PDB file of C-alpha atoms and ligand atoms in Angstrom:
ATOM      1  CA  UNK A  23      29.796   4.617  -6.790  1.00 46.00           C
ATOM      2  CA  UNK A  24      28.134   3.318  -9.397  1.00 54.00           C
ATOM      3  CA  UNK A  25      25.181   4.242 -11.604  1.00 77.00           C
ATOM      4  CA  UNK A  26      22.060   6.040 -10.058  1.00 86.00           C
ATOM      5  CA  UNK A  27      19.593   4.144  -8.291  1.00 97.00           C
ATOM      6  CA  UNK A  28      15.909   5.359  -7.469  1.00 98.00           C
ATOM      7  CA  UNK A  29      13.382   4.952  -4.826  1.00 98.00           C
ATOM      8  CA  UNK A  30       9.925   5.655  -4.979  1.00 98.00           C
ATOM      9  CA  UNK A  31       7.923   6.528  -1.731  1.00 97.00           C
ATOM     10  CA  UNK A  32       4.745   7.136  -0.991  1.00 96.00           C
ATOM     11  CA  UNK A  33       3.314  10.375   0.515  1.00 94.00           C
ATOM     12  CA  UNK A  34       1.312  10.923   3.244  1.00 91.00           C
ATOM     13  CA  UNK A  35       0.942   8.748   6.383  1.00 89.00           C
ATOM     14  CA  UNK A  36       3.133   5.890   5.042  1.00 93.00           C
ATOM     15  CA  UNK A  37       5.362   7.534   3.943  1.00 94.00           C
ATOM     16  CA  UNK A  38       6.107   9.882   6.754  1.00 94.00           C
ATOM     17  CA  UNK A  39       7.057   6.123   8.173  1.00 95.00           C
ATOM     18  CA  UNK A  40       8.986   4.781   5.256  1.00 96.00           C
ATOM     19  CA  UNK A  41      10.779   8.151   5.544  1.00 96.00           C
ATOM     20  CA  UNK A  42      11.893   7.653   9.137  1.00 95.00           C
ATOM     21  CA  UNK A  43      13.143   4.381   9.065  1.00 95.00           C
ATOM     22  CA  UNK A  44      15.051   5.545   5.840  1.00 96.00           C
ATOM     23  CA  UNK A  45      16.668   7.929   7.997  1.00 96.00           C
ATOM     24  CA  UNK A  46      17.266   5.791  10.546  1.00 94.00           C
ATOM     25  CA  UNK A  47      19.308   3.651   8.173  1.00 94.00           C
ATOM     26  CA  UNK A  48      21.484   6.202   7.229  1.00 95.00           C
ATOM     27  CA  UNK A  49      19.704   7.165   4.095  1.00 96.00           C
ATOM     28  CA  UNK A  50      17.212   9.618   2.990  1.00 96.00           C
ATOM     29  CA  UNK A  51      18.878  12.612   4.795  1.00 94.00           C
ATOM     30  CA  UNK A  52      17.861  15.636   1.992  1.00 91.00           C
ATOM     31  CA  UNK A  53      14.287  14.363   1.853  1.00 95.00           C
ATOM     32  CA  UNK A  54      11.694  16.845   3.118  1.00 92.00           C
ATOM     33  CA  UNK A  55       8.005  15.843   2.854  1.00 84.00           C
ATOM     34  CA  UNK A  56       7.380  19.159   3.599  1.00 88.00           C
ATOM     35  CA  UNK A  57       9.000  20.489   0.144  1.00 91.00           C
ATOM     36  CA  UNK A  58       6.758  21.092  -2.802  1.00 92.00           C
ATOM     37  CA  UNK A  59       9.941  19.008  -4.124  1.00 95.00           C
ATOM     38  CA  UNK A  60       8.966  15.308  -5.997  1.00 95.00           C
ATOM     39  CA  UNK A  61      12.991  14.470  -6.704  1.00 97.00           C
ATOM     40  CA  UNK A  62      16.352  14.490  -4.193  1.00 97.00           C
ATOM     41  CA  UNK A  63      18.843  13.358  -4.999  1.00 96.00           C
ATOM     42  CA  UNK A  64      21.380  12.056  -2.405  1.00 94.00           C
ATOM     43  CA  UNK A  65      24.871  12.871  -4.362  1.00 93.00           C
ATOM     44  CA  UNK A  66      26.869  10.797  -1.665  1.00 91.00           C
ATOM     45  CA  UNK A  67      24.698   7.928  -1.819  1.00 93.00           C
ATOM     46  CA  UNK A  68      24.268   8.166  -5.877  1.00 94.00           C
ATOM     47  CA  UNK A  69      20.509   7.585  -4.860  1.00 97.00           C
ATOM     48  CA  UNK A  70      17.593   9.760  -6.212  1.00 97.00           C
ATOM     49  CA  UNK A  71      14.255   9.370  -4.257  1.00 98.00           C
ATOM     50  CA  UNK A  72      11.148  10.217  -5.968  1.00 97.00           C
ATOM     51  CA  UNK A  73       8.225  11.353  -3.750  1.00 97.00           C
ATOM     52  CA  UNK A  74       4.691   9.796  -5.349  1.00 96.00           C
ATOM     53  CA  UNK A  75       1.150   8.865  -4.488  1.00 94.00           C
ATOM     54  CA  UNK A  76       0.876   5.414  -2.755  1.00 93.00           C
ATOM     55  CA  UNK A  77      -0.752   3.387  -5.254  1.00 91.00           C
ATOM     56  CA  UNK A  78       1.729   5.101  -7.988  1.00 96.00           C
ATOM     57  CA  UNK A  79       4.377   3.417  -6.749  1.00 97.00           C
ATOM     58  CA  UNK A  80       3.747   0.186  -7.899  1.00 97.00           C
ATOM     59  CA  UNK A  81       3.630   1.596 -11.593  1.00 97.00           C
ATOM     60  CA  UNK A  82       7.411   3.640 -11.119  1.00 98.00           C
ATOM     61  CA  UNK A  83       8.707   0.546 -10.010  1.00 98.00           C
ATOM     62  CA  UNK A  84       6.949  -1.939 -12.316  1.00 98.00           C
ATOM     63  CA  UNK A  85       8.030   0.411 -15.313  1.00 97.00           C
ATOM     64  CA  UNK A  86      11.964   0.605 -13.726  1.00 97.00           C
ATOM     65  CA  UNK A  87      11.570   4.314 -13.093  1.00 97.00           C
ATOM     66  CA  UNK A  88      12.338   3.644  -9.993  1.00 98.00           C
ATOM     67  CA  UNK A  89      14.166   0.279  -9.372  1.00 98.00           C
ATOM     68  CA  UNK A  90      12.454  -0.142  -5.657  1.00 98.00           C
ATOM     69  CA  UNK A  91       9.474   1.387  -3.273  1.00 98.00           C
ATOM     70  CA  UNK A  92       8.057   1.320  -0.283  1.00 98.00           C
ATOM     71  CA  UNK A  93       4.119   0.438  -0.599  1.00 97.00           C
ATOM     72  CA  UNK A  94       1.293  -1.229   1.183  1.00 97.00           C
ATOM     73  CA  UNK A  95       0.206  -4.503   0.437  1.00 96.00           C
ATOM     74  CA  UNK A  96      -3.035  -3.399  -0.625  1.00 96.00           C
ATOM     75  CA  UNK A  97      -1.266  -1.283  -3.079  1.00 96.00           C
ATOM     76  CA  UNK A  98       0.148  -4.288  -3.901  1.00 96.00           C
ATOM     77  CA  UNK A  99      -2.681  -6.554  -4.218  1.00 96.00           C
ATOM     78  CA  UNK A 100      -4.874  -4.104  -6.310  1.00 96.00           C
ATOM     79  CA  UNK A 101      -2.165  -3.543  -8.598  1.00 95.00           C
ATOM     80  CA  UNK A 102      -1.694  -7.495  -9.360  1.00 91.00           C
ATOM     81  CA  UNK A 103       1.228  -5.774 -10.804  1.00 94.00           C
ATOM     82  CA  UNK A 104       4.938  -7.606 -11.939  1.00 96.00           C
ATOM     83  CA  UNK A 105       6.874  -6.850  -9.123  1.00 98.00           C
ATOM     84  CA  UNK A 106       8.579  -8.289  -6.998  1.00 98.00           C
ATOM     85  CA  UNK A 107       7.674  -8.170  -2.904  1.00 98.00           C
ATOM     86  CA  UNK A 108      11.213  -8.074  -0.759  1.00 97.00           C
ATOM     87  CA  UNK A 109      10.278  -7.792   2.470  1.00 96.00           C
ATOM     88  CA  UNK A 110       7.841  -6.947   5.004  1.00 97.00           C
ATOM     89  CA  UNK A 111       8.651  -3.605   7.274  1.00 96.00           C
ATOM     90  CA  UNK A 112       6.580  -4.137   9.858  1.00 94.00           C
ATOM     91  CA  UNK A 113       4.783  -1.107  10.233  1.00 95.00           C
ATOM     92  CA  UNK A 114       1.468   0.685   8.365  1.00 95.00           C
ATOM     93  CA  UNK A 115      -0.025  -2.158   9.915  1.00 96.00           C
ATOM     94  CA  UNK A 116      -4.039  -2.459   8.852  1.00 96.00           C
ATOM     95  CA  UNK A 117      -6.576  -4.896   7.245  1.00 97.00           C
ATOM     96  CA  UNK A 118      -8.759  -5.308   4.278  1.00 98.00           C
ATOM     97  CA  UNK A 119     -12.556  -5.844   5.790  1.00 98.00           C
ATOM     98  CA  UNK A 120     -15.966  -5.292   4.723  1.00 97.00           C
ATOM     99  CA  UNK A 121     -17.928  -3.014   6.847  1.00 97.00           C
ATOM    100  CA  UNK A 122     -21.756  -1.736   6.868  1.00 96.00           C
ATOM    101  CA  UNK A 123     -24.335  -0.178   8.961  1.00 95.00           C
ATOM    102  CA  UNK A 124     -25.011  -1.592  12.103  1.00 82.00           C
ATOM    103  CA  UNK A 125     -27.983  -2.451  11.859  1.00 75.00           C
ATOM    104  CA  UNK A 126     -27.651  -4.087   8.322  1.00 67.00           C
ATOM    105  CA  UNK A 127     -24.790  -6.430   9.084  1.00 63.00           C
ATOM    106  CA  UNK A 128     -26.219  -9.624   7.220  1.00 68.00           C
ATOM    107  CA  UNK A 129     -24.750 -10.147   3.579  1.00 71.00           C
ATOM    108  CA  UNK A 130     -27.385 -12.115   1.716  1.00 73.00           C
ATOM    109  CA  UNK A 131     -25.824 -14.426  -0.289  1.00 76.00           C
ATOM    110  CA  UNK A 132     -28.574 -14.738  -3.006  1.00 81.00           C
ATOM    111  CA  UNK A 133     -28.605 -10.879  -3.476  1.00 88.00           C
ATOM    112  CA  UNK A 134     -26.564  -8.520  -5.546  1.00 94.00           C
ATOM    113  CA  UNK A 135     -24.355  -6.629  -2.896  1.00 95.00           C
ATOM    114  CA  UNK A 136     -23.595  -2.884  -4.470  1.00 97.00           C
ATOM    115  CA  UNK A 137     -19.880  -2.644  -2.927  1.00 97.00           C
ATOM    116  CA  UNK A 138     -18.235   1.087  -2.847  1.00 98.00           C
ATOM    117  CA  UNK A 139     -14.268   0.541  -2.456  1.00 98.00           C
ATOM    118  CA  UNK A 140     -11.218   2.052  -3.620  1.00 97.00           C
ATOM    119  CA  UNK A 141     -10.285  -1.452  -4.648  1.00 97.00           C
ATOM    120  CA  UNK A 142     -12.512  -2.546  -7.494  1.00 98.00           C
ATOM    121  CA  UNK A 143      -9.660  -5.277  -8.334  1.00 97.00           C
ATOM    122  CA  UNK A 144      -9.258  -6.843  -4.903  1.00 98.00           C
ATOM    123  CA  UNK A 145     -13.026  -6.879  -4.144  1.00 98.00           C
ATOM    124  CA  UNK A 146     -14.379  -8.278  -7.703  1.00 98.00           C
ATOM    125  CA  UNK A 147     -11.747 -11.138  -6.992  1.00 97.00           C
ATOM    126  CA  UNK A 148     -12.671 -11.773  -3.032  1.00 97.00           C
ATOM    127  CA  UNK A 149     -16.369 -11.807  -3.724  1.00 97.00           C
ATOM    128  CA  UNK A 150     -16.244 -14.419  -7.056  1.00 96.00           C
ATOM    129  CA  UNK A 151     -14.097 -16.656  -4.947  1.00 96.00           C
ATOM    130  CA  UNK A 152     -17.143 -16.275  -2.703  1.00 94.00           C
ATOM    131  CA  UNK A 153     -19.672 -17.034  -4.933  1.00 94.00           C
ATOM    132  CA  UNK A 154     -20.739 -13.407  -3.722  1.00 95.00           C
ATOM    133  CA  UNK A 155     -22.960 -11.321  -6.489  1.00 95.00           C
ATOM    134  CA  UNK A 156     -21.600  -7.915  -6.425  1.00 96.00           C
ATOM    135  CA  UNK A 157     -21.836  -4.540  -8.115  1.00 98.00           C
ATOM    136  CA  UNK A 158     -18.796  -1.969  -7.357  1.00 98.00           C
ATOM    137  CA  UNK A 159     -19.498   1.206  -6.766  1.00 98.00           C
ATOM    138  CA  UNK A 160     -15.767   2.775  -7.317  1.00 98.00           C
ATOM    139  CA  UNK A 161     -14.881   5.463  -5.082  1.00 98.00           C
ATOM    140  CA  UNK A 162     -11.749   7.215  -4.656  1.00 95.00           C
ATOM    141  CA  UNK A 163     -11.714   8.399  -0.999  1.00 93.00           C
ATOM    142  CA  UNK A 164     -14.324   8.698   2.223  1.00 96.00           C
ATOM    143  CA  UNK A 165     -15.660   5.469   0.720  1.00 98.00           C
ATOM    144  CA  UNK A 166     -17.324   5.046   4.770  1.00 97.00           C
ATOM    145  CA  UNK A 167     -19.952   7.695   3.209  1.00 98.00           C
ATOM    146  CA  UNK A 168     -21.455   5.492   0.863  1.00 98.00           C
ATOM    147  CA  UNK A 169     -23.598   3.093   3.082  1.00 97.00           C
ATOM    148  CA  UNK A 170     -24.602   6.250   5.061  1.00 96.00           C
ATOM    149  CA  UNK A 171     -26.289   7.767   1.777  1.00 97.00           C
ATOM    150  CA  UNK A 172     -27.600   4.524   0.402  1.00 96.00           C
ATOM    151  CA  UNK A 173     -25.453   4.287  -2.685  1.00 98.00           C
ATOM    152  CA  UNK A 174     -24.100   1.015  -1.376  1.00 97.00           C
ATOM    153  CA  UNK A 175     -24.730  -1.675   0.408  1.00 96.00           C
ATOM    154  CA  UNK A 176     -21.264  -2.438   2.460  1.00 97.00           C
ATOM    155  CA  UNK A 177     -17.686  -1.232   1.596  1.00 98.00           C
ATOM    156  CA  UNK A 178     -14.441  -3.064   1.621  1.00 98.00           C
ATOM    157  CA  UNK A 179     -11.596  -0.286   2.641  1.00 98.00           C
ATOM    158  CA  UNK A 180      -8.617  -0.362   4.735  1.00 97.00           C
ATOM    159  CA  UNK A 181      -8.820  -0.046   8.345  1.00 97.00           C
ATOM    160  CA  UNK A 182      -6.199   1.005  11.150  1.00 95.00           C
ATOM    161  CA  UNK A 183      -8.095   1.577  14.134  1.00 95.00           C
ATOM    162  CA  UNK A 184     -11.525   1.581  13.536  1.00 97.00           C
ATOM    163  CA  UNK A 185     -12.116   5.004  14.595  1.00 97.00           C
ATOM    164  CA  UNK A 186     -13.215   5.956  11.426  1.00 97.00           C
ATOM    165  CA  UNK A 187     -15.834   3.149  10.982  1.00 97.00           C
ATOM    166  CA  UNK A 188     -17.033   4.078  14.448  1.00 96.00           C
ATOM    167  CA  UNK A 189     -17.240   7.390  13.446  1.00 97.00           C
ATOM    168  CA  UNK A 190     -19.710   6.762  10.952  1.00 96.00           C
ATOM    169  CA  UNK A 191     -21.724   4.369  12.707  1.00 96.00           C
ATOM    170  CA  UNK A 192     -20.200   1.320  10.596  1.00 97.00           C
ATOM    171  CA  UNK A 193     -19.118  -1.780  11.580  1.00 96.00           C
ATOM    172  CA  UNK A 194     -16.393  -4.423  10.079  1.00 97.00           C
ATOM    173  CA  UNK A 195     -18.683  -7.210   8.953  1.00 95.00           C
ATOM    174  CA  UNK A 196     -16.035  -9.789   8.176  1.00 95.00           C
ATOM    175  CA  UNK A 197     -12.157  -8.452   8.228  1.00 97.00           C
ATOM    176  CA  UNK A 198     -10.690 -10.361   5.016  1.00 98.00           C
ATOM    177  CA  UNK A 199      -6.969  -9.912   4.990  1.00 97.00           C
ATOM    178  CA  UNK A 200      -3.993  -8.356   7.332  1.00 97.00           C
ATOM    179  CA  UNK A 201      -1.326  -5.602   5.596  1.00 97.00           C
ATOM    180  CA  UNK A 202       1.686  -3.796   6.082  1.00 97.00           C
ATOM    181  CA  UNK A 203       3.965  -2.157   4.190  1.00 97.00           C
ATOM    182  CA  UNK A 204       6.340  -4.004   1.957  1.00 98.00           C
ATOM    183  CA  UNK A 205       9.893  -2.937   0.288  1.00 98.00           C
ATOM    184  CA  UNK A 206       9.422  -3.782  -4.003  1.00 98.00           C
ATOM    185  CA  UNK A 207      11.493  -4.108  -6.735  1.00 98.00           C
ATOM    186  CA  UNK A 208      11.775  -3.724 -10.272  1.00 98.00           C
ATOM    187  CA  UNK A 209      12.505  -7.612 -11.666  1.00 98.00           C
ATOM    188  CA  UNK A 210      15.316  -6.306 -13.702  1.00 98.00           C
ATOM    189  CA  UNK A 211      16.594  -4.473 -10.891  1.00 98.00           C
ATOM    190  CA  UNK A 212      16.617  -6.789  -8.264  1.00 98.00           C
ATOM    191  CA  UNK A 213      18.463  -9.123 -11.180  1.00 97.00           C
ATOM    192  CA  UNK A 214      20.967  -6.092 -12.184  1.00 97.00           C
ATOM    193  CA  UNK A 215      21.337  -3.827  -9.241  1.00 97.00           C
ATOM    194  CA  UNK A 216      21.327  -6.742  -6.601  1.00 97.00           C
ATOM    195  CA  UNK A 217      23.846  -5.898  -4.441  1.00 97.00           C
ATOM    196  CA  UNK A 218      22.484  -2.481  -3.923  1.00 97.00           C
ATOM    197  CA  UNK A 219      18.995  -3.510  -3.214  1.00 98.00           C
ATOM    198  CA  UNK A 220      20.789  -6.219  -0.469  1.00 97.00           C
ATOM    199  CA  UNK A 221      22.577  -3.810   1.013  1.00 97.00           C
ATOM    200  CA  UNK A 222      19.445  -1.574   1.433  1.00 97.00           C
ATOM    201  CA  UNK A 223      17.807  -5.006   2.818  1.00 97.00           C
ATOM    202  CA  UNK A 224      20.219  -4.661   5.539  1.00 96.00           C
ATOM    203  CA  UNK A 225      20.375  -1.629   6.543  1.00 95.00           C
ATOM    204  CA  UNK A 226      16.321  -1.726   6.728  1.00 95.00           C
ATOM    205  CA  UNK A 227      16.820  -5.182   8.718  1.00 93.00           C
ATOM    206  CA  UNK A 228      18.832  -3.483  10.906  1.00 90.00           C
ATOM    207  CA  UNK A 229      16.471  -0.584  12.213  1.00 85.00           C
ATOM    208  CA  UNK A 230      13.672  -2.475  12.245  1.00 74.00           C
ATOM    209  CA  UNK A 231      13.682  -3.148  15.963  1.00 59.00           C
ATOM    210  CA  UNK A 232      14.283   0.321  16.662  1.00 56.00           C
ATOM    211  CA  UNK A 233      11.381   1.492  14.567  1.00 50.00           C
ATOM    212  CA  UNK A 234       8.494  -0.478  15.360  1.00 48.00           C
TER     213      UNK A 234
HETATM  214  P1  LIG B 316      -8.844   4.203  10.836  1.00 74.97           P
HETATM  215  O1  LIG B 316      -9.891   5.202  11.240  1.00 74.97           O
HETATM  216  O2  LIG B 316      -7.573   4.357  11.604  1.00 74.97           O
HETATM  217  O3  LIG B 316      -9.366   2.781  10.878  1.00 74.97           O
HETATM  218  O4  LIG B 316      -8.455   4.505   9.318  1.00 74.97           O
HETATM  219  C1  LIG B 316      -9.421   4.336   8.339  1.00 74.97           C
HETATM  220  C2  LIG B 316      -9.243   5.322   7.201  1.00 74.97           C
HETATM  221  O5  LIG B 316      -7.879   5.554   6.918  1.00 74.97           O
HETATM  222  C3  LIG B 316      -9.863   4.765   5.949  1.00 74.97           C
HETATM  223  O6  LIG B 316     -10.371   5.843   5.167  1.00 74.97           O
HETATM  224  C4  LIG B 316      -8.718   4.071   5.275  1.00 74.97           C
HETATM  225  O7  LIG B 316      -8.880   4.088   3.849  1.00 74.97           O
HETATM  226  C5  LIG B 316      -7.528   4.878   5.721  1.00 74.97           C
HETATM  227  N1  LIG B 316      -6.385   4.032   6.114  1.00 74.97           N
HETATM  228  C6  LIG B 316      -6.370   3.059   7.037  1.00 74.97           C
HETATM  229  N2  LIG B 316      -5.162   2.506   7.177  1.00 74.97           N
HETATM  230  C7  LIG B 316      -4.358   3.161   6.313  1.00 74.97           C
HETATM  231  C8  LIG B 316      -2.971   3.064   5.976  1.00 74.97           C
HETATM  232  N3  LIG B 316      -2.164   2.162   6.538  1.00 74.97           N
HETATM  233  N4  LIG B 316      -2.502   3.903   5.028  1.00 74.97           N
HETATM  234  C9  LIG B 316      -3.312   4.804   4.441  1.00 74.97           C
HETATM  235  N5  LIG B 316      -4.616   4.944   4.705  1.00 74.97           N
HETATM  236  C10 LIG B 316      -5.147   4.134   5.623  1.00 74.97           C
END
């Protein structure tokens, strides 16, 4: 075989699914989520996996740590990051949105809107192509708190079923953009290790019926 070749995946609930359809494609086998572990290395495969948080991924593979990973496209599109996006799995299917109170579900365009998100990149850009004042409130989890307390107006977050909005008595006020998770790669990777990273293409192309 030849040299090494890494894959970074996220943890947690994306990952559980990027792990799975891994395994379904014949690769992955050693990985345990479960394992305090952050490295396996698949000796048969000459493939090391490296086990990182979500929006991390982008940097392993951007640097060429790791020459591909599985991430969501809001990873993605927060990152603005030089990558390159292979292909879409079909699965950690959500949206970008901007959600408030119910009763406060009226963005005034001539007012400053204080925005908490977990995405300070994505939602400066979405609200100056809107015209939208804005002051960002950055957050780094449970952002759905923040209109509840008053220490924003609206927040722009990821949502999968809504159950957490409802939840919290919030509301999407205008979904802005559909994601799922995407397979990168590391530019000189995908120009140096291409064969391996088609073959990989397959085998994901492959189980993708299967798995979603
Ligand atoms: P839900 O209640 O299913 O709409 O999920 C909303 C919560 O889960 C929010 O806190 C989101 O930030 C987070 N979330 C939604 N979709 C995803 C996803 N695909 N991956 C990771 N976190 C997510």
């Amino acid at each position: 075989m030849n040299s090494t070749f890494t894959i970074a995946l996220p943890k947690g609930r994306l990952g559980d699914v990027a792990l799975k359809r891994l395994q379904a494609a014949g690769m992955a086998k050693e990985v345990n989520p479960s394992s305090r572990r952050l490295v396996f290395n698949d000796v048969s495969q000459a493939i090391r996996y490296m086990i990182v948080k979500p929006i991390d991924v982008i940097t392993y593979v951007e640097q060429g740590v790791a020459d591909i990973g599985i991430i969501g496209r809001d990873g993605i599109l927060e990152a603005e990051a030089d990558i390159y996006e292979l292909m879409d799995l079909g699965f950690g299917q959500c949206r970008f949105a901007i959600a408030g109170l119910k009763d406060n579900m009226k963005i005034q365009k001539d007012e400053t809107l204080r925005v908490a998100t977990k995405y300070p990149r994505f939602t400066k850009t979405y609200f100056k192509n809107k015209g939208q004042k804005i002051i960002i409130i950055p957050l780094n989890g449970s952002v759905e708190l923040a209109p509840l307390v008053g220490l924003s107006d609206v927040i722009v977050d990821i949502v999968e079923t809504g159950n957490t909005l409802k939840a919290n008595g919030l509301e999407i006020i205008t979904p802005i953009q559909d994601i799922s998770a995407k397979l990168i790669s590391n530019r000189a990777s995908y120009r140096f290790k291409y064969e391996r990273i088609r073959h990989i293409i397959r085998l994901l192309d492959q189980t993708k019926e299967a798995n979603t």
